[in-house]
mmCIF file of C-alpha atoms and ligand atoms in Angstrom:
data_model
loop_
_atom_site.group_PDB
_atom_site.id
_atom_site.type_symbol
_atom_site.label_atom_id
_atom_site.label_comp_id
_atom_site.label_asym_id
_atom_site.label_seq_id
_atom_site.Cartn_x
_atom_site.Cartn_y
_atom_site.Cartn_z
ATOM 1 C CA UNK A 1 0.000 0.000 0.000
ATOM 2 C CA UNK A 2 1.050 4.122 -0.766
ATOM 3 C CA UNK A 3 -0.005 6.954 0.864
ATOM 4 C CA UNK A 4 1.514 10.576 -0.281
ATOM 5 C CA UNK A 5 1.677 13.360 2.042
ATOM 6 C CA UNK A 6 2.204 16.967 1.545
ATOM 7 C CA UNK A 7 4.022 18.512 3.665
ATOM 8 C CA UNK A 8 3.134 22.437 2.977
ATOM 9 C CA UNK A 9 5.682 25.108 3.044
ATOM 10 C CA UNK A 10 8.081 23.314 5.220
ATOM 11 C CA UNK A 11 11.091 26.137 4.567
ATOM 12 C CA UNK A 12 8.281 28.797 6.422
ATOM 13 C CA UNK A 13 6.280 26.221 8.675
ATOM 14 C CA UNK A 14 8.359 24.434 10.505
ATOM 15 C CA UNK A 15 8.563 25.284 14.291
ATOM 16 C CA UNK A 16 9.434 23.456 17.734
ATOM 17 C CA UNK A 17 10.102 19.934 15.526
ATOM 18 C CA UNK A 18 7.439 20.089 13.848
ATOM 19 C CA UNK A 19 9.255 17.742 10.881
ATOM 20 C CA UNK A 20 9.011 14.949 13.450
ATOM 21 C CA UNK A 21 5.105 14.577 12.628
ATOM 22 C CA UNK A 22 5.874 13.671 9.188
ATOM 23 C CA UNK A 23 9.159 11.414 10.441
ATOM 24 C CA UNK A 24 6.919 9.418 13.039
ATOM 25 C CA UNK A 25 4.370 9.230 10.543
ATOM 26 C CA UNK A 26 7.071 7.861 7.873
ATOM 27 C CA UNK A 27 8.311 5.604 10.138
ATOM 28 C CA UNK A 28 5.116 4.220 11.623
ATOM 29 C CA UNK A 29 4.063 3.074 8.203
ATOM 30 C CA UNK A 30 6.901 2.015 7.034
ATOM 31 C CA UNK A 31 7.356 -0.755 10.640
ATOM 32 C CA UNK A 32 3.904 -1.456 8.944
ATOM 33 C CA UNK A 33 4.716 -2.078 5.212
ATOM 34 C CA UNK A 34 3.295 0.984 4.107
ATOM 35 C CA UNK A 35 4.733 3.554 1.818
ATOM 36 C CA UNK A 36 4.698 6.624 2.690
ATOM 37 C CA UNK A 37 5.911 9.149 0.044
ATOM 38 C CA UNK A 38 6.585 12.921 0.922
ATOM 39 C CA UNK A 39 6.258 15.807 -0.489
ATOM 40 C CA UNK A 40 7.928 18.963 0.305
ATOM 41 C CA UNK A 41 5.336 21.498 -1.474
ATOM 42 C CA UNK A 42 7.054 24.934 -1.377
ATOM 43 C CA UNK A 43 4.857 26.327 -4.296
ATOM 44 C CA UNK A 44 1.207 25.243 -4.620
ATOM 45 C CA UNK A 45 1.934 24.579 -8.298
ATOM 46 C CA UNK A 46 3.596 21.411 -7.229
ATOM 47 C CA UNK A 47 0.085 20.581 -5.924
ATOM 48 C CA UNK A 48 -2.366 17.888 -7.086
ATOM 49 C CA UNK A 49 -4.631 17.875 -4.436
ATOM 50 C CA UNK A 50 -6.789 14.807 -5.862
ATOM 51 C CA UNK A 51 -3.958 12.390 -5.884
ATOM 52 C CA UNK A 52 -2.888 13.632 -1.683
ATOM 53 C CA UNK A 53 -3.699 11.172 1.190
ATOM 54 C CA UNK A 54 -2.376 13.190 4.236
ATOM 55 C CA UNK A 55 -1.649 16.987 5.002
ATOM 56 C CA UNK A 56 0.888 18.227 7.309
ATOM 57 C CA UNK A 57 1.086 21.711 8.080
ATOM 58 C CA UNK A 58 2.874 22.962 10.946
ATOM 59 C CA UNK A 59 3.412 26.099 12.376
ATOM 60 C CA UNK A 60 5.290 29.373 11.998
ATOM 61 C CA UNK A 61 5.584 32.984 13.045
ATOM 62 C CA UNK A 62 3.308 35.767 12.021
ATOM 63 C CA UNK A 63 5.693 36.754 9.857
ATOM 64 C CA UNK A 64 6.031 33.331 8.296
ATOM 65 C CA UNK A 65 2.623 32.598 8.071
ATOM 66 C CA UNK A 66 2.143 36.568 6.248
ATOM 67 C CA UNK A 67 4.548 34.722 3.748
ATOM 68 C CA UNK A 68 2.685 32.108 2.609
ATOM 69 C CA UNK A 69 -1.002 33.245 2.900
ATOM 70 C CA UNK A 70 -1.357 34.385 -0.788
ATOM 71 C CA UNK A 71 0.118 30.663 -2.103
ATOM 72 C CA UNK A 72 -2.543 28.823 0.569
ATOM 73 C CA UNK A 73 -5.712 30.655 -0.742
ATOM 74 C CA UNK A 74 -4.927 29.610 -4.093
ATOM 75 C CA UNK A 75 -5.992 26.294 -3.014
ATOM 76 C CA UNK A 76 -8.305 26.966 -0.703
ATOM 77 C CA UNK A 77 -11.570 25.831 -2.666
ATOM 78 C CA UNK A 78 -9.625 22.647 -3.568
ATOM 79 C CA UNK A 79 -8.773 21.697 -0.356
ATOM 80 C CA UNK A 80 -12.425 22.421 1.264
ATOM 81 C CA UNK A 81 -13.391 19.777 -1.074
ATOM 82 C CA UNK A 82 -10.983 17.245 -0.135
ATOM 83 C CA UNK A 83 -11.739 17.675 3.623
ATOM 84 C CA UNK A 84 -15.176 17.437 3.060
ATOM 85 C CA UNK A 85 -14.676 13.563 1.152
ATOM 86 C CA UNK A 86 -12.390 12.999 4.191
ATOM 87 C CA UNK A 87 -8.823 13.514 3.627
ATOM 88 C CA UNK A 88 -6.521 13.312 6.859
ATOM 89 C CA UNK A 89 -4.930 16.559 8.015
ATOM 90 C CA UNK A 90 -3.141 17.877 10.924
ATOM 91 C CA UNK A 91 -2.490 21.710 11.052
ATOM 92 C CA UNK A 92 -0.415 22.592 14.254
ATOM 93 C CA UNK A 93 -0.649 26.318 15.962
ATOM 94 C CA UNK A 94 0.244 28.182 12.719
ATOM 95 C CA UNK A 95 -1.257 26.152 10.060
ATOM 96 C CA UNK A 96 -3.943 25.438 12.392
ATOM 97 C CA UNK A 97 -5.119 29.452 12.787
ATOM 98 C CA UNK A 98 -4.668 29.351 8.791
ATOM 99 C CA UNK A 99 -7.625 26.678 8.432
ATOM 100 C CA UNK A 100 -9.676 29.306 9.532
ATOM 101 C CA UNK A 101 -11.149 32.517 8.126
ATOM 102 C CA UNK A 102 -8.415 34.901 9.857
ATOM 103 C CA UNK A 103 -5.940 35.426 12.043
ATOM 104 C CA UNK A 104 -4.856 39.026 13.611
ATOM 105 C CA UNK A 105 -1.319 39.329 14.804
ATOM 106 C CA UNK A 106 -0.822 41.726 18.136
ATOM 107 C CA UNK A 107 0.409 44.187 15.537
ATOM 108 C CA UNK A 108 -2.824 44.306 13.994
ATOM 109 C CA UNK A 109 -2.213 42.486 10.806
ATOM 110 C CA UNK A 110 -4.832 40.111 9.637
ATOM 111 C CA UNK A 111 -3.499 37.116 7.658
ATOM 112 C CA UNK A 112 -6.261 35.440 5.544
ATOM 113 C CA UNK A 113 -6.672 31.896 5.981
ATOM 114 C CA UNK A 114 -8.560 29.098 4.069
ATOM 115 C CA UNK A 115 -11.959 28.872 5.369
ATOM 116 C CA UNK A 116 -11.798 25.567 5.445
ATOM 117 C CA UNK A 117 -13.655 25.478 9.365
ATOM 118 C CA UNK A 118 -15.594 28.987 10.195
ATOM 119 C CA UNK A 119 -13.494 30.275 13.322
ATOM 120 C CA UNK A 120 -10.598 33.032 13.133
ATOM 121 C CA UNK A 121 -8.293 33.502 16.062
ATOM 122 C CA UNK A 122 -6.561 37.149 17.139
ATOM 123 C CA UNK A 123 -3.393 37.523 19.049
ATOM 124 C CA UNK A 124 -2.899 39.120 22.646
ATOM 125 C CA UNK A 125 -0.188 40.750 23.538
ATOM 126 C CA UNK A 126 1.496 37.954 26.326
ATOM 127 C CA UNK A 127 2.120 34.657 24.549
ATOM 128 C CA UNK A 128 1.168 31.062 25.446
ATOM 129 C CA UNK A 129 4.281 29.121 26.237
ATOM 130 C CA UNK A 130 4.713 26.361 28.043
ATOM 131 C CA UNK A 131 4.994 22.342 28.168
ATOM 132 C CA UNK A 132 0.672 21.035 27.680
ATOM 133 C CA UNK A 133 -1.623 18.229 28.792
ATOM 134 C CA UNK A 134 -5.065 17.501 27.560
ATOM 135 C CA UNK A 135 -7.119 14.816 27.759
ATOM 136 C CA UNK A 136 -8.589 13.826 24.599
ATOM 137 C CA UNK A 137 -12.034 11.274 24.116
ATOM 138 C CA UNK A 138 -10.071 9.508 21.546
ATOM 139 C CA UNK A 139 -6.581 9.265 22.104
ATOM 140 C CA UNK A 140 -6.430 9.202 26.092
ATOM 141 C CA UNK A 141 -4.210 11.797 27.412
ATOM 142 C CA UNK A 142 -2.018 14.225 25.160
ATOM 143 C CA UNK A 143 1.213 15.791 25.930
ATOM 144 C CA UNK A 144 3.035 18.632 23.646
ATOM 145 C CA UNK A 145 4.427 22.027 23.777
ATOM 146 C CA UNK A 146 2.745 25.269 23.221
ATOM 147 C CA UNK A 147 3.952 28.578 22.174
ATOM 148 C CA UNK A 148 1.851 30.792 20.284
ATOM 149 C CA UNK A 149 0.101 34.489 20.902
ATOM 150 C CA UNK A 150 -3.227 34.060 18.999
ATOM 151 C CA UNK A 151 -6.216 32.860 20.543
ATOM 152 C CA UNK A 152 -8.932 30.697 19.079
ATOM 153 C CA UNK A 153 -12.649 29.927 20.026
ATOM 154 C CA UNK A 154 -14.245 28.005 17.875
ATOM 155 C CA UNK A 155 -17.729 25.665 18.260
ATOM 156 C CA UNK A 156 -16.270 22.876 16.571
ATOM 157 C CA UNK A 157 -15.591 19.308 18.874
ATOM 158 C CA UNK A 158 -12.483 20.307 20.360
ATOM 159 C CA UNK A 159 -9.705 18.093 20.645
ATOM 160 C CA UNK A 160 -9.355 17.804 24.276
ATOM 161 C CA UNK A 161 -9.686 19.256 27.064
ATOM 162 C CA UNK A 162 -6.690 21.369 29.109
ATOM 163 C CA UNK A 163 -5.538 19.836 31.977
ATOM 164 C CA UNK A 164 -2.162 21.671 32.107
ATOM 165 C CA UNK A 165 -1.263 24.981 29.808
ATOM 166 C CA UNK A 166 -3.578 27.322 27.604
ATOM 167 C CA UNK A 167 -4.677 25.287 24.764
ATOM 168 C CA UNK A 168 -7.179 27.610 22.264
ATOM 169 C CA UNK A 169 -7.212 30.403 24.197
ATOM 170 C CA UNK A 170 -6.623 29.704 28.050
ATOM 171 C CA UNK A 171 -9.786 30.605 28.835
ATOM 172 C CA UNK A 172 -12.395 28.147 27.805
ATOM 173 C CA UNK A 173 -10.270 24.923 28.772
ATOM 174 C CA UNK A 174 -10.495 23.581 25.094
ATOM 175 C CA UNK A 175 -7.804 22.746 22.795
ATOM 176 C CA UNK A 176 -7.613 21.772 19.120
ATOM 177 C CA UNK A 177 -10.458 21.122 17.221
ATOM 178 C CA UNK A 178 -11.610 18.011 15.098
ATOM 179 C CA UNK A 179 -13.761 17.982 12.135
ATOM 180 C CA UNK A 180 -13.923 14.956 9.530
ATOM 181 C CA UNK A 181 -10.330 13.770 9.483
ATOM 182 C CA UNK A 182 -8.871 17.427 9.928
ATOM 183 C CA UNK A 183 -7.202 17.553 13.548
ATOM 184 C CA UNK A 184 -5.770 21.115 13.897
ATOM 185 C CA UNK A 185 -3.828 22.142 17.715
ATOM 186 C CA UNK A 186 -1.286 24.273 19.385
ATOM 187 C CA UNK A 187 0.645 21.138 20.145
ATOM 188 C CA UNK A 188 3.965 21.328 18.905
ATOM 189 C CA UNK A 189 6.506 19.241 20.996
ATOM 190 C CA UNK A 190 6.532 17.091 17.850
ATOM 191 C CA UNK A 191 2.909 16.063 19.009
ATOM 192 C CA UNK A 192 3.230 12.764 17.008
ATOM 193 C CA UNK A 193 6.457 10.873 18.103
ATOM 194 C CA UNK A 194 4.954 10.809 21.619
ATOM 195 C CA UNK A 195 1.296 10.352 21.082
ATOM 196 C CA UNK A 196 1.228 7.502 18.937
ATOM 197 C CA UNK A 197 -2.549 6.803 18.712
ATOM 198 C CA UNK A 198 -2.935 9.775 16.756
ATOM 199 C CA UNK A 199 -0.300 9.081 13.997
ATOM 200 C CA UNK A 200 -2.253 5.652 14.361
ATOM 201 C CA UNK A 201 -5.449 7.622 13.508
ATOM 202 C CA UNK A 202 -4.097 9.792 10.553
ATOM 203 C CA UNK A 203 -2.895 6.936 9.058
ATOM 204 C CA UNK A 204 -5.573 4.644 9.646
ATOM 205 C CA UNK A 205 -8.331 7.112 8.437
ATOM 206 C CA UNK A 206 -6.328 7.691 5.084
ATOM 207 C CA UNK A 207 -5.609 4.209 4.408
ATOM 208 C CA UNK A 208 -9.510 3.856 5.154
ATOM 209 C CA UNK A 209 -10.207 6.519 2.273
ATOM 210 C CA UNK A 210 -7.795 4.682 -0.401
ATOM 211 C CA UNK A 211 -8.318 1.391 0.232
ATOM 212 C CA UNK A 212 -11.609 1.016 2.712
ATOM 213 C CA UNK A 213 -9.702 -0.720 5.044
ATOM 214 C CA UNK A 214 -8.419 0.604 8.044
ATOM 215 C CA UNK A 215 -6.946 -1.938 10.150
ATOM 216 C CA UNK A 216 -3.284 -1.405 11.044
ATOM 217 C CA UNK A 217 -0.685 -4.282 12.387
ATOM 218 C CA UNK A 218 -0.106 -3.518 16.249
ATOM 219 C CA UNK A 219 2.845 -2.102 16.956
ATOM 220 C CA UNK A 220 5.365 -1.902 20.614
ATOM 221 C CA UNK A 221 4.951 1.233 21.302
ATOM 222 C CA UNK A 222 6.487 0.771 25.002
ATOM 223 C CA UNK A 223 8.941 3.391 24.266
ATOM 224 C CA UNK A 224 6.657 6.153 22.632
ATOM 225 C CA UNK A 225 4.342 5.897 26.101
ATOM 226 C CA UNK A 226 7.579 6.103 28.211
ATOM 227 C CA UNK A 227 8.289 9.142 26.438
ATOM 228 C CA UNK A 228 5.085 10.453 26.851
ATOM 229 C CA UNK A 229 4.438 9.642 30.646
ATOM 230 C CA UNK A 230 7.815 11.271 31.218
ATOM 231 C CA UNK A 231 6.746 14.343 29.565
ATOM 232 C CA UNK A 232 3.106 14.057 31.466
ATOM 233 C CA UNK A 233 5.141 13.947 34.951
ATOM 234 C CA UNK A 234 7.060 17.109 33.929
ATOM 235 C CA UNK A 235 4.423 18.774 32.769
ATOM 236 C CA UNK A 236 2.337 18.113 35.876
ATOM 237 C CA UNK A 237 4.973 18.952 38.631
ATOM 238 C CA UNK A 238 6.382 22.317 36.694
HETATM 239 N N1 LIG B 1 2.293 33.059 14.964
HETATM 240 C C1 LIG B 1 1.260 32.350 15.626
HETATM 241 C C2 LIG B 1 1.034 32.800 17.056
HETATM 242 O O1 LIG B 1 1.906 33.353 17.668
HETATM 243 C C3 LIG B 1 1.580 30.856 15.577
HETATM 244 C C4 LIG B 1 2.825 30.485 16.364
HETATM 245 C C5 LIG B 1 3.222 29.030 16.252
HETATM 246 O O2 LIG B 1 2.989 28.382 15.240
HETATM 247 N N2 LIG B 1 3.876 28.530 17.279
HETATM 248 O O3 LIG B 1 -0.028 32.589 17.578
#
């Protein structure tokens, strides 16, 4: 079996080891016999959107994101439809605040996103930073890494719920969102390496699109949860 991902602007969106998604990704297909092909898109010419299994976007600056705004909204209609038959995406911080309609920097600038969920998110001032914990319905608990100014509040199904950091917005005790097979968050960290279910469920939900099956050989993960309760203990006694 193949799979190609798309890996979007990875010279501007690329923050906190954010690569690593696509490497555990890589890697936890390839343990399985899969074949997962990447693509570095740095120009959305490079783009055929109807032949792409999985999108990776990860995160930048403001001024990073200002960069590639006017190459993402060229494919913005294309990639509404994709999400809508159920492609797999993950947008972190970033690339997340670009699925929406808009995103205004503390400066005042307002980057226009895709549209492809109806939410925008606007910066404050004091940024988010920190080491995060949620607890998710689907993927038990959830560690990462946060940094980001902008604030979202959406009325989407979240991704989980905050038990440590800021998540959307640090008020509302939400983070991420989910909708079809798009999972957008603020979880940096790389998210993936350490929370294996959900590179399980990315590729799972894109091999079910292809192929219509979805049932992926179990794998040791003893290591990846290691990692991940030792990042859980830091985060809960810093
Ligand atoms: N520039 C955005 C913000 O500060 C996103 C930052 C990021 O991707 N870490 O909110």
């Amino acid at each position: 079996m193949n799979l190609l991902l798309y890996n979007l602007f990875p010279d501007r969106l690329n923050l906190y080891g954010d690569r690593g998604n696509v490497i555990a990704l890589q890697k936890r297909c390839e343990w399985r016999g899969i074949h997962l092909m990447i693509a570095d898109i740095k120009s959305t010419n490079d783009m055929n959107l109807s032949s792409v299994d999985i999108i990776f976007i990860g995160g930048g600056s403001d001024r990073e994101q200002g960069l590639i705004t006017t190459e993402l909204l060229k494919i913005k209609n294309d990639f509404k439809f994709c999400v809508e038959d159920g492609i797999s995406c993950l947008a972190i911080c970033g690339g997340y605040q670009l699925l929406g309609s808009y995103y205004v920097t503390s400066e005042g600038t307002i980057h226009r996103g895709m549209e492809i969920c109806d939410f925008h998110s606007t910066a404050q001032k004091d940024r988010q930073v920190g080491n995060i914990l949620i607890e998710t319905k689907e993927f038990g608990s959830v560690v990462g890494f946060e940094n980001h100014s902008g604030r979202t509040y959406h009325s989407y199904k979240p991704l989980g719920k905050v038990i440590k950091g800021y998540g959307n917005n640090g008020e509302d005790g939400t983070e991420g969102l989910i909708y079809h097979n798009v999972i957008g968050t603020y979880l940096h960290g790389p998210i993936l390496p350490k929370n294996p279910s959900i590179t399980d469920h990315i590729i799972a939900a894109s091999l079910e699109r292809k192929y219509g099956k979805k049932e992926l050989i179990e794998l040791d993960d003893s290591q990846e949860y290691e990692a991940k309760q030792h990042a859980e203990k830091i985060c809960l006694t810093l």
